[in-house]
mmCIF file of C-alpha atoms in Angstrom:
data_model
loop_
_atom_site.group_PDB
_atom_site.id
_atom_site.type_symbol
_atom_site.label_atom_id
_atom_site.label_comp_id
_atom_site.label_asym_id
_atom_site.label_seq_id
_atom_site.Cartn_x
_atom_site.Cartn_y
_atom_site.Cartn_z
ATOM 1 C CA MET G 1 0.000 0.000 0.000
ATOM 2 C CA ARG G 2 2.798 2.404 0.910
ATOM 3 C CA ALA G 3 4.692 1.549 -2.297
ATOM 4 C CA GLU G 4 1.518 2.213 -4.312
ATOM 5 C CA SER G 5 1.047 5.556 -2.543
ATOM 6 C CA ASN G 6 4.661 6.537 -3.226
ATOM 7 C CA MET G 7 4.291 5.516 -6.889
ATOM 8 C CA ARG G 8 1.127 7.592 -7.202
ATOM 9 C CA LYS G 9 2.872 10.566 -5.608
ATOM 10 C CA TRP G 10 5.870 10.153 -7.933
ATOM 11 C CA GLY G 11 3.591 9.950 -10.970
ATOM 12 C CA LYS G 12 1.708 13.068 -9.897
ATOM 13 C CA GLY G 13 4.970 14.970 -9.448
ATOM 14 C CA LEU G 14 6.170 13.821 -12.880
ATOM 15 C CA ALA G 15 2.887 14.906 -14.502
ATOM 16 C CA TYR G 16 3.136 18.362 -12.924
ATOM 17 C CA ASP G 17 6.759 18.605 -14.086
ATOM 18 C CA ILE G 18 5.812 17.729 -17.672
ATOM 19 C CA ILE G 19 2.857 20.146 -17.835
ATOM 20 C CA GLY G 20 4.862 22.883 -16.114
ATOM 21 C CA SER G 21 7.793 22.330 -18.479
ATOM 22 C CA PHE G 22 5.545 22.673 -21.535
ATOM 23 C CA LEU G 23 3.959 25.884 -20.225
ATOM 24 C CA GLN G 24 7.363 27.380 -19.463
ATOM 25 C CA ALA G 25 8.758 26.246 -22.815
ATOM 26 C CA PHE G 26 5.849 27.844 -24.703
ATOM 27 C CA GLY G 27 6.334 31.087 -22.774
ATOM 28 C CA ILE G 28 10.084 31.248 -23.330
ATOM 29 C CA TRP G 29 10.225 30.028 -26.938
ATOM 30 C CA CYS G 30 7.044 31.552 -28.387
ATOM 31 C CA PHE G 31 7.168 34.976 -26.706
ATOM 32 C CA ILE G 32 10.321 35.782 -24.727
ATOM 33 C CA GLU G 33 13.149 34.526 -26.967
ATOM 34 C CA PRO G 34 12.178 36.293 -30.227
ATOM 35 C CA CYS G 35 11.739 39.756 -28.670
ATOM 36 C CA MET G 36 15.140 39.962 -26.901
ATOM 37 C CA ILE G 37 14.064 39.960 -23.253
ATOM 38 C CA ALA G 38 15.973 38.406 -20.339
ATOM 39 C CA PRO G 39 13.496 38.215 -17.424
ATOM 40 C CA GLY G 40 15.955 36.815 -14.887
ATOM 41 C CA GLY G 41 16.740 33.359 -13.584
ATOM 42 C CA ALA G 42 18.763 30.628 -15.280
ATOM 43 C CA SER G 43 16.546 30.795 -18.377
ATOM 44 C CA GLY G 44 17.110 34.553 -18.628
ATOM 45 C CA PHE G 45 20.872 34.072 -18.409
ATOM 46 C CA ALA G 46 20.593 31.286 -20.998
ATOM 47 C CA LEU G 47 18.728 33.659 -23.333
ATOM 48 C CA LEU G 48 21.610 36.138 -23.089
ATOM 49 C CA ILE G 49 24.164 33.458 -23.973
ATOM 50 C CA ASN G 50 21.858 32.183 -26.739
ATOM 51 C CA HIS G 51 21.822 35.659 -28.288
ATOM 52 C CA ILE G 52 25.636 35.674 -28.374
ATOM 53 C CA THR G 53 26.357 32.052 -29.310
ATOM 54 C CA GLY G 54 23.168 30.704 -30.910
ATOM 55 C CA LEU G 55 23.241 27.583 -28.707
ATOM 56 C CA PRO G 56 19.872 26.057 -27.651
ATOM 57 C CA VAL G 57 18.242 27.783 -24.670
ATOM 58 C CA GLY G 58 17.223 24.557 -22.924
ATOM 59 C CA THR G 59 20.715 23.056 -23.133
ATOM 60 C CA LEU G 60 22.276 26.294 -21.883
ATOM 61 C CA THR G 61 19.839 26.363 -18.959
ATOM 62 C CA LEU G 62 20.854 22.816 -18.037
ATOM 63 C CA ILE G 63 24.576 23.679 -18.216
ATOM 64 C CA ILE G 64 24.074 26.779 -16.048
ATOM 65 C CA ASN G 65 22.188 24.718 -13.484
ATOM 66 C CA ILE G 66 24.784 21.932 -13.152
ATOM 67 C CA PRO G 67 27.119 23.724 -10.674
ATOM 68 C CA LEU G 68 24.112 25.138 -8.824
ATOM 69 C CA LEU G 69 22.540 21.692 -8.456
ATOM 70 C CA ILE G 70 25.816 20.207 -7.207
ATOM 71 C CA SER G 71 26.057 23.021 -4.637
ATOM 72 C CA ALA G 72 22.424 22.500 -3.613
ATOM 73 C CA TYR G 73 22.973 18.761 -3.164
ATOM 74 C CA ILE G 74 26.057 19.318 -0.978
ATOM 75 C CA LEU G 75 24.991 22.398 0.995
ATOM 76 C CA LEU G 76 21.182 22.382 0.970
ATOM 77 C CA ASN G 77 18.310 19.865 0.786
ATOM 78 C CA LYS G 78 19.371 16.702 -1.062
ATOM 79 C CA LYS G 79 15.793 15.606 -1.771
ATOM 80 C CA MET G 80 14.933 18.996 -3.263
ATOM 81 C CA ALA G 81 18.127 18.924 -5.355
ATOM 82 C CA LEU G 82 17.271 15.481 -6.811
ATOM 83 C CA ARG G 83 13.742 16.608 -7.694
ATOM 84 C CA THR G 84 15.142 19.745 -9.314
ATOM 85 C CA ILE G 85 17.568 17.662 -11.406
ATOM 86 C CA ARG G 86 14.600 15.713 -12.808
ATOM 87 C CA THR G 87 12.699 18.939 -13.477
ATOM 88 C CA VAL G 88 15.593 20.707 -15.215
ATOM 89 C CA ILE G 89 16.308 17.693 -17.452
ATOM 90 C CA LEU G 90 12.627 17.486 -18.420
ATOM 91 C CA MET G 91 12.544 21.223 -19.140
ATOM 92 C CA THR G 92 15.577 20.868 -21.423
ATOM 93 C CA ILE G 93 14.042 17.956 -23.350
ATOM 94 C CA VAL G 94 10.692 19.719 -23.739
ATOM 95 C CA LEU G 95 12.141 23.097 -24.776
ATOM 96 C CA ASP G 96 14.857 21.898 -27.165
ATOM 97 C CA GLY G 97 13.265 18.677 -28.417
ATOM 98 C CA CYS G 98 9.494 19.192 -28.386
ATOM 99 C CA VAL G 99 8.711 22.916 -28.591
ATOM 100 C CA SER G 100 11.564 24.749 -30.357
ATOM 101 C CA PRO G 101 11.649 22.590 -33.531
ATOM 102 C CA TRP G 102 7.872 22.582 -34.091
ATOM 103 C CA VAL G 103 6.125 25.568 -32.519
ATOM 104 C CA PRO G 104 6.158 28.973 -34.309
ATOM 105 C CA GLN G 105 7.254 32.142 -32.515
ATOM 106 C CA TYR G 106 5.282 35.336 -31.966
ATOM 107 C CA VAL G 107 7.149 38.317 -33.412
ATOM 108 C CA GLY G 108 4.651 41.106 -32.753
ATOM 109 C CA ASP G 109 4.433 43.682 -29.981
ATOM 110 C CA ARG G 110 7.157 43.321 -27.318
ATOM 111 C CA LEU G 111 4.823 44.308 -24.494
ATOM 112 C CA ILE G 112 2.435 41.488 -25.422
ATOM 113 C CA SER G 113 5.403 39.115 -25.577
ATOM 114 C CA SER G 114 6.741 40.135 -22.173
ATOM 115 C CA VAL G 115 3.318 39.792 -20.514
ATOM 116 C CA PHE G 116 1.991 36.588 -22.096
ATOM 117 C CA GLY G 117 5.377 34.875 -22.173
ATOM 118 C CA GLU G 118 5.969 35.263 -18.461
ATOM 119 C CA ILE G 119 2.366 34.486 -17.490
ATOM 120 C CA LEU G 120 2.810 31.116 -19.220
ATOM 121 C CA ALA G 121 6.277 30.609 -17.732
ATOM 122 C CA GLY G 122 5.080 31.644 -14.276
ATOM 123 C CA ALA G 123 2.123 29.253 -14.453
ATOM 124 C CA GLY G 124 4.507 26.444 -15.384
ATOM 125 C CA MET G 125 6.845 27.297 -12.505
ATOM 126 C CA ALA G 126 3.920 27.358 -10.060
ATOM 127 C CA LEU G 127 2.873 23.823 -11.050
ATOM 128 C CA ILE G 128 6.448 22.651 -10.534
ATOM 129 C CA PHE G 129 6.663 24.378 -7.144
ATOM 130 C CA MET G 130 3.381 22.772 -6.050
ATOM 131 C CA GLU G 131 5.008 19.331 -6.080
ATOM 132 C CA GLY G 132 8.075 20.336 -4.078
ATOM 133 C CA SER G 133 10.519 20.887 -6.939
ATOM 134 C CA THR G 134 12.138 24.011 -8.389
ATOM 135 C CA THR G 135 13.368 25.167 -11.782
ATOM 136 C CA GLY G 136 16.892 25.779 -10.488
ATOM 137 C CA GLY G 137 18.675 29.048 -11.247
ATOM 138 C CA SER G 138 17.589 31.926 -9.010
ATOM 139 C CA ASP G 139 15.803 29.579 -6.593
ATOM 140 C CA ILE G 140 19.017 27.734 -5.726
ATOM 141 C CA LEU G 141 21.174 30.870 -5.752
ATOM 142 C CA ALA G 142 18.718 32.513 -3.357
ATOM 143 C CA LYS G 143 18.971 29.537 -0.978
ATOM 144 C CA LEU G 144 22.775 29.684 -1.121
ATOM 145 C CA LEU G 145 22.679 33.421 -0.419
ATOM 146 C CA GLN G 146 20.405 32.773 2.549
ATOM 147 C CA LYS G 147 22.865 30.222 3.888
ATOM 148 C CA ARG G 148 25.529 32.958 3.879
ATOM 149 C CA PHE G 149 23.114 35.690 5.033
ATOM 150 C CA PRO G 150 20.460 33.842 7.129
ATOM 151 C CA TYR G 151 18.163 36.842 7.664
ATOM 152 C CA MET G 152 17.804 37.690 3.970
ATOM 153 C CA HIS G 153 14.275 36.996 2.699
ATOM 154 C CA THR G 154 13.908 34.621 -0.239
ATOM 155 C CA GLY G 155 12.031 37.132 -2.382
ATOM 156 C CA TYR G 156 14.704 39.776 -1.793
ATOM 157 C CA ALA G 157 17.492 37.332 -2.669
ATOM 158 C CA ILE G 158 15.774 36.278 -5.918
ATOM 159 C CA MET G 159 15.097 39.922 -6.803
ATOM 160 C CA ILE G 160 18.807 40.812 -6.453
ATOM 161 C CA ILE G 161 19.854 37.937 -8.722
ATOM 162 C CA ASP G 162 17.180 38.671 -11.328
ATOM 163 C CA PHE G 163 18.007 42.374 -11.449
ATOM 164 C CA VAL G 164 21.672 41.545 -12.123
ATOM 165 C CA ILE G 165 20.616 39.424 -15.123
ATOM 166 C CA ILE G 166 18.127 42.036 -16.325
ATOM 167 C CA GLY G 167 20.843 44.699 -16.044
ATOM 168 C CA ALA G 168 23.208 42.507 -18.083
ATOM 169 C CA SER G 169 20.588 42.350 -20.864
ATOM 170 C CA VAL G 170 21.229 46.036 -21.567
ATOM 171 C CA LEU G 171 24.862 45.212 -22.416
ATOM 172 C CA VAL G 172 23.988 42.146 -24.507
ATOM 173 C CA PHE G 173 21.013 43.548 -26.444
ATOM 174 C CA HIS G 174 22.433 47.111 -26.533
ATOM 175 C CA GLU G 175 19.213 48.814 -25.518
ATOM 176 C CA LEU G 176 17.569 49.960 -22.289
ATOM 177 C CA GLU G 177 14.126 48.748 -23.373
ATOM 178 C CA SER G 178 15.213 45.119 -22.983
ATOM 179 C CA ALA G 179 15.728 45.695 -19.257
ATOM 180 C CA LEU G 180 12.432 47.572 -18.910
ATOM 181 C CA TYR G 181 10.500 44.787 -20.632
ATOM 182 C CA GLY G 182 12.442 42.293 -18.519
ATOM 183 C CA ILE G 183 11.144 43.990 -15.353
ATOM 184 C CA ILE G 184 7.579 43.819 -16.704
ATOM 185 C CA SER G 185 8.093 40.126 -17.434
ATOM 186 C CA MET G 186 9.427 39.471 -13.941
ATOM 187 C CA VAL G 187 6.395 41.146 -12.349
ATOM 188 C CA CYS G 188 3.973 39.153 -14.528
ATOM 189 C CA SER G 189 5.733 35.890 -13.696
ATOM 190 C CA THR G 190 5.631 36.629 -9.957
ATOM 191 C CA GLN G 191 1.925 37.463 -10.080
ATOM 192 C CA ALA G 192 1.126 34.302 -12.042
ATOM 193 C CA ILE G 193 3.053 32.145 -9.560
ATOM 194 C CA ASP G 194 1.364 33.718 -6.531
ATOM 195 C CA ALA G 195 -2.105 33.531 -8.107
ATOM 196 C CA ILE G 196 -1.781 29.781 -8.713
ATOM 197 C CA LEU G 197 0.012 28.887 -5.478
ATOM 198 C CA TYR G 198 -1.959 31.077 -3.085
ATOM 199 C CA GLY G 199 -5.113 31.982 -5.023
ATOM 200 C CA MET G 200 -6.303 35.477 -5.829
ATOM 201 C CA ASN G 201 -6.366 36.420 -2.142
ATOM 202 C CA LYS G 202 -3.719 39.140 -1.819
ATOM 203 C CA GLY G 203 -2.709 38.590 1.770
ATOM 204 C CA THR G 204 -2.740 35.883 4.439
ATOM 205 C CA MET G 205 -1.413 36.364 7.955
ATOM 206 C CA VAL G 206 -0.922 33.651 10.548
ATOM 207 C CA MET G 207 -0.208 34.595 14.183
ATOM 208 C CA ILE G 208 1.734 32.054 16.255
ATOM 209 C CA ASN G 209 2.303 32.314 20.018
ATOM 210 C CA SER G 210 5.112 30.069 21.224
ATOM 211 C CA SER G 211 8.154 30.062 23.479
ATOM 212 C CA LYS G 212 10.114 28.643 20.517
ATOM 213 C CA ASN G 213 9.483 31.621 18.257
ATOM 214 C CA HIS G 214 13.014 31.731 16.814
ATOM 215 C CA GLU G 215 12.936 28.036 15.843
ATOM 216 C CA ILE G 216 9.517 28.388 14.215
ATOM 217 C CA ALA G 217 10.545 31.543 12.335
ATOM 218 C CA GLY G 218 13.682 29.797 11.071
ATOM 219 C CA PHE G 219 11.624 26.859 9.794
ATOM 220 C CA ILE G 220 9.117 29.154 8.051
ATOM 221 C CA MET G 221 11.845 31.158 6.293
ATOM 222 C CA ALA G 222 13.994 28.140 5.372
ATOM 223 C CA ARG G 223 11.321 25.609 4.367
ATOM 224 C CA LEU G 224 8.235 27.629 3.419
ATOM 225 C CA ASP G 225 9.977 30.635 1.816
ATOM 226 C CA ARG G 226 7.774 33.120 3.667
ATOM 227 C CA GLY G 227 8.716 36.167 5.740
ATOM 228 C CA THR G 228 8.189 36.451 9.493
ATOM 229 C CA THR G 229 7.870 39.326 11.960
ATOM 230 C CA PHE G 230 8.367 39.131 15.726
#
């Protein structure tokens, strides 16, 4: 019975990974890649390298994630790192093998591309997050930053990393608009993730009274990626 339950749970996680990978691949390939936007994360960095070298975005994303995944396995949660490895490999296969060769790209208005591309990508990321995995990149870097600076919030850490990549897009694409559209994309992705993970309710507060407040706050920040206030 337990083996059957574990198999069902594994199959559910795999299904969410596949659907999430397709949504993210459609967003990146159909909308983001053709309009020269780097919205942050490992995929954003891969898009910058793709613009310079022409190498496939999915393969570049996998290569970028390799040292991060090794670091996560050694320094962070091994179970999360193994799930992320599966997710990143699936994302590479879907993007480079299933979507890029067959699906046409949208080459119209850049604002439409930045909004719709990251709504799709954000929805895909949310499905992946729901089953306890991550897409690598900024997520892992943020965790590593938090290990060095324990009181840094996850959202703040991810924002710093993403803004560095968005800033680099100005140098690669040689225009300020790429960074501005990248910021719009990042906001749309964040909203899509939050809407799926937490619903349309804008705020939820939980009050906890305990003598072990520091231990509870540490668990919430480290495992649930939410902020706390004493």
